[in-house]
């Protein structure tokens, strides 16, 4: 049984220069630089269904807190570097929405990275760790892969970015209290009072 398992694993071994774990902002920027400035072969593994990291789970009314042109990867500008003519950001450089950021990363992946022929992308896959210079991950279909990385295994998830929709509240909630992440705010009925927990960008947006 053990021999057959080992043989199965060898059938799913990929050789590459880099294994990059995470297709969020950092992972995408790193792979974009590799593709643009080297001839490296890259395997990109991510647990989400599309690139973008926490942006794929962001609340629908979020926008960047900096001009779109300052965000994203080097090879392709996000947005049109334009000035907003209407709304609360009128007169200032455009701020991309969550949907625009996700669409941008999907475009970068398909038109820049995969089109190079040197990037292999595995979405909806769980990274299992590394051993002896090899990285291991499992796809949603339950298929195990080993990546023999000639140069480096790069963990682009090391900052462990989370948004409220990705976790339960880190405090007890009294019975009868409606407590939701910003993602669900647009689905609620009207209330007389709202209490916003947190005064960072998420709290201000909410």
C-alpha positions as a printed Julia matrix, in Angstrom:
206×3 Matrix{Float64}:
   0.0    0.0     0.0
   2.84   2.38    0.89
   4.65   1.65   -2.38
   1.52   2.36   -4.41
   1.0    5.64   -2.51
   4.58   6.71   -3.25
   4.18   5.83   -6.9
   0.99   7.9    -7.05
   2.82  10.88   -5.55
   5.65  10.61   -8.09
   3.08  10.74  -10.89
   2.09  14.2    -9.65
   5.49  15.81   -9.19
   6.11  19.16  -10.88
   9.54  20.68  -11.42
   9.81  24.47  -11.24
  12.18  27.19  -10.14
   9.76  28.68   -7.62
   6.71  27.53   -5.72
   4.71  30.58   -4.61
   2.02  30.03   -2.0
  -0.75  32.63   -2.11
  -2.19  34.63   -5.01
  -2.94  37.77   -3.04
  -1.38  41.17   -3.64
   2.12  40.11   -2.52
   2.12  36.77   -4.33
   0.85  38.29   -7.57
   3.41  41.12   -7.46
   6.25  38.67   -6.82
   5.25  36.3    -9.63
   4.74  39.25  -11.98
   8.31  40.39  -11.27
   9.67  36.89  -11.85
   7.87  36.63  -15.2
   8.87  40.13  -16.29
  12.5   40.1   -15.23
  13.64  36.44  -15.28
  13.06  33.23  -17.22
  11.92  31.37  -14.09
   9.22  28.69  -14.12
   6.67  29.23  -11.35
   3.95  27.17   -9.68
   1.34  29.4    -7.99
  -0.92  27.77   -5.39
  -3.87  29.46   -3.72
  -6.81  28.31   -1.59
  -9.27  30.79   -3.13
 -11.2   30.38   -6.38
  -9.53  33.38   -7.99
  -6.49  35.6    -7.36
  -6.78  38.63   -5.11
  -6.39  37.25   -1.59
  -8.58  39.0     0.97
 -10.08  41.19   -1.78
 -12.13  38.18   -2.85
 -13.92  38.39    0.52
 -14.06  42.16    0.97
 -17.3   44.03    1.69
 -18.98  45.23   -1.52
 -18.67  48.97   -0.79
 -14.91  48.95   -0.04
 -12.47  51.03   -2.09
  -8.73  51.37   -2.04
  -7.45  53.98    0.42
  -4.8   55.09   -2.06
  -4.91  55.98   -5.77
  -5.41  52.92   -7.96
  -2.2   53.66   -9.87
  -0.19  53.06   -6.66
  -1.55  49.52   -6.24
  -1.14  46.24   -8.09
   1.75  44.77  -10.08
   4.53  46.5   -12.0
   3.73  45.22  -15.47
   0.14  46.5   -15.67
  -1.38  49.63  -14.17
  -4.59  49.32  -12.18
  -7.21  51.74  -13.48
  -6.74  54.58  -15.92
  -4.9   57.03  -13.64
  -7.94  59.29  -13.94
  -9.58  61.89  -11.7
 -13.03  61.13  -10.28
 -15.55  63.69  -11.55
 -18.48  62.79   -9.28
 -19.09  61.4    -5.79
 -17.31  61.84   -2.48
 -13.89  61.36   -4.14
 -14.55  64.09   -6.73
 -11.41  65.9    -7.83
  -9.05  63.2    -6.57
  -7.41  60.22   -8.27
  -9.67  57.2    -8.73
  -9.91  54.59   -5.98
 -10.63  51.09   -7.28
 -13.54  49.1    -5.85
 -13.19  45.53   -4.58
 -14.77  44.23   -7.8
 -12.31  46.25   -9.89
  -9.33  44.96   -7.9
 -10.47  41.32   -8.27
 -11.08  41.76  -12.01
  -7.66  43.38  -12.35
  -5.85  40.48  -10.67
  -7.77  37.98  -12.77
  -6.69  39.9   -15.89
  -3.05  39.97  -14.73
  -3.12  36.24  -14.08
  -4.6   35.24  -17.43
  -3.14  37.85  -19.78
   0.28  38.38  -18.17
   1.28  35.37  -16.1
  -0.39  32.3   -17.63
   0.14  33.7   -21.12
   3.91  33.59  -20.51
   3.81  29.79  -20.54
   6.02  29.74  -17.45
   3.38  29.92  -14.72
   1.18  27.03  -13.59
  -1.76  28.06  -11.39
  -3.63  25.86   -8.92
  -6.66  27.61   -7.36
  -8.78  26.05   -4.61
  -5.76  24.1    -3.4
  -4.41  23.71    0.13
  -0.68  24.0     0.75
   0.53  21.23    3.07
   4.06  22.41    3.82
   7.54  21.58    2.63
  10.09  18.87    3.2
  13.58  18.63    1.78
  13.16  21.51   -0.68
   9.88  20.14   -1.98
   6.46  21.7    -1.39
   3.25  19.72   -1.11
  -0.34  20.74   -1.81
  -3.72  19.1    -2.39
  -6.34  20.25   -4.88
 -10.07  20.48   -4.2
 -10.45  17.19   -6.08
  -8.19  15.52   -3.51
  -5.19  15.13   -5.81
  -1.8   15.47   -4.12
   1.04  17.32   -5.83
   4.72  17.68   -5.02
   6.65  20.65   -6.37
  10.42  20.25   -6.66
  11.45  23.91   -6.41
  14.97  24.37   -7.77
  15.4   27.83   -6.27
  12.9   28.75   -3.58
   9.55  28.1    -1.94
   7.98  31.48   -1.24
   5.22  31.92    1.35
   3.31  34.99    0.17
   0.7   34.49    2.91
   3.06  35.18    5.83
   1.22  38.36    6.87
  -1.95  36.29    7.38
  -4.26  39.13    6.32
  -7.83  38.59    7.51
 -11.01  40.61    7.2
 -14.05  40.39    9.52
 -15.92  38.13    7.09
 -13.16  35.5     7.47
 -13.55  34.96   11.23
 -16.09  35.06   14.05
 -16.06  38.11   16.37
 -13.05  37.95   18.74
 -15.35  38.81   21.67
 -18.58  37.39   23.16
 -21.88  38.6    21.7
 -24.93  38.81   23.98
 -28.07  36.85   23.06
 -30.47  38.81   20.89
 -27.77  41.1    19.5
 -27.39  41.14   15.73
 -23.66  41.15   15.03
 -22.53  40.98   11.4
 -19.38  41.73    9.4
 -19.53  44.68    6.98
 -20.12  42.23    4.11
 -23.61  41.49    5.45
 -24.59  45.09    6.21
 -26.29  45.56    2.85
 -28.43  42.47    3.49
 -29.82  43.68    6.82
 -33.14  45.32    7.31
 -33.21  48.87    8.69
 -32.28  49.38   12.37
 -32.7   52.4    14.61
 -29.16  52.17   15.99
 -25.86  50.78   14.79
 -22.72  50.23   16.83
 -19.53  50.03   14.76
 -16.72  48.12   16.44
 -13.4   49.55   15.31
 -12.41  52.94   13.9
  -9.95  51.9    11.23
 -10.59  52.06    7.48
 -13.16  49.23    7.69
 -15.02  50.99   10.49
 -15.0   54.34    8.69
 -16.24  52.71    5.46
 -19.02  51.0     7.4
